């Protein structure tokens, strides 16, 4: 007989105490089932990552691309180039990193705020609620390249709807501003990314709220809590586990975003909106310097691992007591 | 409980503004797709004065849209079907068995899901190019090569979502199947798969959608004959003209199938996507 996972059934938990069940059986079947997945993981994830680390120590430019074994060893040169902030390449990378961080935090905060706002507003039934909920899912369901290409049309200086409204209809500016180059490009990137990101926050928060028992709201209402009081005392504390995952996922997605800037700006993004994925892409596939590109990717990975690890550590520690008394 | 008036008004105003924000690009997309080229080259007009379906005809000729469509369908379908098939076996193992390395496997799957695509793109590109030079295997620029790179993101989340779905299928079903004389694989395919079918379909659709919209790998790993829609639409911007009306018509056409698919299956998709977060 095979050992199955039965942790959620009390009877089985008791049975697990018997000597026969306590000893883990060496079963081959789970490994056989996993074999294709493990094989592929090795081939498409582990091997490329090792190769990527290897490349980051090579002087791999377009001359050696077709024959990487001939590429000269670079030692730590690629890493030195990436982090030397008083040289152009290092300064550009640092700038791109700062832009990406600011962009990510802004998008994260606005998307989460809008998601919570809309989830609270649609929590109680009203006429048209189903329609509104479905509508809010559309930006998430649409292919990103299709919606962002529409945004790039809307943000065109001479033919776009944005300047038509701001300049022709509201007369907020005398000159038509550019939205896809210069300082405004950062703002454009944030708005477009929020448009397609906040529905996911809405989705997760709505699902989280649906699992909150209504008795808790009734009890809070009996205690005299109004809408804001219920939000503060019931909704937000009970959403804490959802938020813990949601914030991390939103952070990683936004930080690594490539499709939005690439579709909005083309192969080379304006300096003000030079996100890190675009920056590495450009270094590798426009300037054909794979060595430094790989070194930057490795540094990016280390940063993301550090942030994720630190986040999980902080969140789990501060989250413990709250989950235990909930 | 009665809602205070301020709350009702906040809801009306707040949801109206958000709906407007959401609808704006969709409105621009639909109306611009129905305008002749001259009307999208001048100042923007809220209401089209001359309605035409010509952009929906012309869009197939300006760029080889049909070929891009076919490439996207082939690559996305195979990538999603392959990853769901592999993920189903792996997900069943993780969901139903305790074994050495289970935890490690889950951690690897979860973490590769959050790594940036660029991390895998560079080495895969170099590997494909050099493998092609050494063996003549044309991975770079081929559909097969693109499918392999798509598995880097469709496989991890397929495994992750399927573990969640399979966990929600009662284990009594497996037991009953075994009592009826099925082996573990019989239990999986005769009983568990039919019970989890909506979830499995949802994962496949979600994988398909993600592959359908992928740009990073497609922009590097394809040539003109294997280009997908996500990258191909850029072709409407030529030296002389940007055919915005055709771009909008094509964007609408490539969005409709996935949006409809998503909305039809939203109940299952939402359950799967939020499972990790809500649990």
XYZ file of C-alpha atoms in Angstrom, chain B residues 36-249:
214
model
C -9.930 54.954 -42.055
C -6.200 55.614 -41.941
C -6.521 59.379 -42.495
C -8.695 59.688 -39.379
C -6.091 58.159 -37.062
C -3.290 60.302 -38.483
C -4.783 63.628 -37.497
C -6.014 64.914 -34.169
C -7.852 62.338 -32.096
C -11.641 62.325 -32.374
C -13.848 60.713 -29.722
C -16.502 59.694 -32.213
C -15.582 58.167 -35.568
C -17.200 60.121 -38.382
C -16.557 57.579 -41.121
C -17.011 53.997 -39.967
C -15.217 51.296 -41.941
C -14.297 47.652 -41.535
C -11.429 48.037 -44.009
C -8.675 47.885 -41.306
C -9.834 44.368 -40.437
C -9.283 43.399 -44.085
C -6.049 45.319 -44.670
C -4.358 44.094 -41.497
C -3.804 40.651 -43.071
C -1.853 42.146 -45.979
C 0.309 44.863 -44.418
C 2.194 42.222 -42.424
C 1.992 38.413 -42.679
C -0.487 38.401 -39.790
C -1.897 34.954 -40.623
C 1.578 33.419 -40.336
C 2.224 35.159 -37.012
C -1.188 33.964 -35.829
C -0.374 30.389 -36.781
C 3.044 30.613 -35.075
C 1.460 31.936 -31.891
C -1.227 29.243 -31.906
C 1.252 26.412 -32.500
C 3.862 27.585 -30.002
C 1.384 28.511 -27.253
C -0.675 25.320 -27.645
C 2.265 22.943 -27.575
C 3.966 24.784 -24.708
C 0.795 24.765 -22.591
C -0.191 21.166 -23.376
C 3.323 19.872 -22.719
C 3.674 21.757 -19.461
C 0.236 20.669 -18.216
C 0.949 17.012 -19.042
C 4.302 17.074 -17.246
C 2.936 19.190 -14.421
C 0.005 16.828 -13.862
C 2.300 13.906 -13.061
C 4.588 16.046 -10.920
C 1.657 17.767 -9.198
C 0.076 14.409 -8.350
C 3.317 13.209 -6.795
C 3.700 16.376 -4.700
C 0.037 16.437 -3.698
C -0.377 12.763 -2.748
C 2.986 11.457 -1.572
C 5.484 12.321 1.098
C 8.961 11.593 -0.207
C 12.510 12.732 0.295
C 13.179 15.908 -1.695
C 9.512 16.951 -1.868
C 10.211 20.194 -0.050
C 13.303 20.931 -2.138
C 11.379 20.330 -5.350
C 8.600 22.704 -4.281
C 11.097 25.408 -3.360
C 12.884 25.135 -6.724
C 9.573 25.288 -8.609
C 8.355 28.259 -6.621
C 11.583 30.214 -6.887
C 12.184 29.682 -10.610
C 8.734 31.153 -11.068
C 9.870 34.490 -9.722
C 13.238 34.770 -11.453
C 13.405 37.348 -14.238
C 13.130 35.880 -17.737
C 16.267 37.719 -18.843
C 18.248 35.466 -16.500
C 17.348 32.419 -18.618
C 17.212 34.204 -21.954
C 20.906 35.058 -22.252
C 22.347 31.601 -21.541
C 19.601 29.821 -23.529
C 20.374 32.050 -26.496
C 24.096 31.279 -26.267
C 23.400 27.552 -25.792
C 21.008 27.451 -28.778
C 23.398 29.323 -31.071
C 26.391 27.165 -30.130
C 24.404 23.940 -30.242
C 23.290 24.904 -33.726
C 26.884 25.554 -34.813
C 28.105 22.291 -33.344
C 25.322 19.888 -34.361
C 23.335 21.689 -37.028
C 20.228 21.478 -34.832
C 18.374 24.692 -35.669
C 16.993 25.571 -32.236
C 17.660 29.272 -32.555
C 14.937 30.865 -34.656
C 12.783 27.723 -34.697
C 9.395 27.070 -33.140
C 10.824 24.166 -31.154
C 13.432 26.461 -29.617
C 10.758 28.979 -28.677
C 8.568 26.261 -27.153
C 11.490 25.110 -24.992
C 12.082 28.650 -23.731
C 8.349 29.060 -23.027
C 8.442 26.011 -20.783
C 10.762 28.007 -18.475
C 7.737 29.952 -17.270
C 4.696 27.780 -18.153
C 6.009 24.673 -16.386
C 6.656 26.094 -12.884
C 3.309 27.796 -12.487
C 1.456 24.844 -14.031
C 2.993 22.594 -11.382
C 2.226 25.130 -8.684
C -1.407 25.625 -9.673
C -2.045 21.920 -10.249
C -0.726 20.981 -6.815
C -3.317 23.398 -5.451
C -6.155 21.904 -7.506
C -5.207 18.309 -6.746
C -5.016 19.125 -3.041
C -8.659 20.175 -3.224
C -9.742 16.796 -4.678
C -10.765 14.575 -1.754
C -8.358 11.729 -1.128
C -11.301 9.392 -0.569
C -11.628 9.320 -4.356
C -8.121 7.853 -4.713
C -8.885 5.304 -2.021
C -12.150 4.310 -3.668
C -10.389 3.888 -7.002
C -7.774 1.677 -5.381
C -10.441 -0.449 -3.718
C -11.908 -0.926 -7.187
C -8.606 -2.489 -8.218
C -6.834 0.497 -9.829
C -3.142 1.126 -9.380
C -1.957 4.645 -8.503
C -1.809 5.646 -12.166
C -5.260 4.183 -12.746
C -6.534 6.218 -9.814
C -4.934 9.326 -11.273
C -6.272 8.997 -14.811
C -9.634 7.280 -14.202
C -10.740 9.191 -11.119
C -8.617 12.188 -10.160
C -8.162 13.677 -13.643
C -11.902 13.650 -14.458
C -12.659 15.226 -11.083
C -9.978 17.886 -11.528
C -10.723 18.495 -15.212
C -12.028 22.072 -14.864
C -8.893 22.971 -12.931
C -6.625 21.250 -15.439
C -8.319 23.059 -18.332
C -7.991 26.347 -16.447
C -4.252 25.807 -15.945
C -3.832 24.961 -19.630
C -5.735 28.101 -20.664
C -3.707 30.226 -18.300
C -0.459 28.776 -19.637
C -1.704 29.406 -23.169
C -2.556 33.029 -22.327
C 0.847 33.673 -20.810
C 2.629 32.176 -23.820
C 0.319 34.107 -26.176
C 1.401 37.415 -24.663
C 5.109 36.627 -24.244
C 7.458 39.216 -25.766
C 10.937 38.880 -24.234
C 11.885 35.440 -25.598
C 9.957 35.912 -28.825
C 11.801 39.135 -29.657
C 15.148 37.325 -29.597
C 14.456 33.683 -30.445
C 12.367 34.121 -33.610
C 13.158 35.126 -37.163
C 10.731 36.414 -39.771
C 9.279 32.976 -40.515
C 8.686 31.992 -36.888
C 7.702 35.405 -35.461
C 4.725 35.430 -33.106
C 1.933 37.998 -32.808
C 3.357 39.584 -29.672
C 6.405 40.781 -31.589
C 4.980 40.810 -35.105
C 2.475 43.616 -34.476
C 5.411 46.037 -34.364
C 5.613 45.505 -38.129
C 2.685 47.870 -38.729
C 5.046 50.737 -37.976
C 6.904 51.109 -41.268
C 9.291 53.761 -42.551
C 6.516 55.741 -44.224
C 3.429 55.098 -42.169
C 2.220 53.813 -38.864
C -1.027 52.013 -39.584
C -2.615 52.718 -36.223
C -6.099 51.681 -37.334
C -4.775 48.294 -38.453
C -2.716 47.944 -35.272
C -5.866 48.516 -33.241
C -7.864 46.094 -35.399
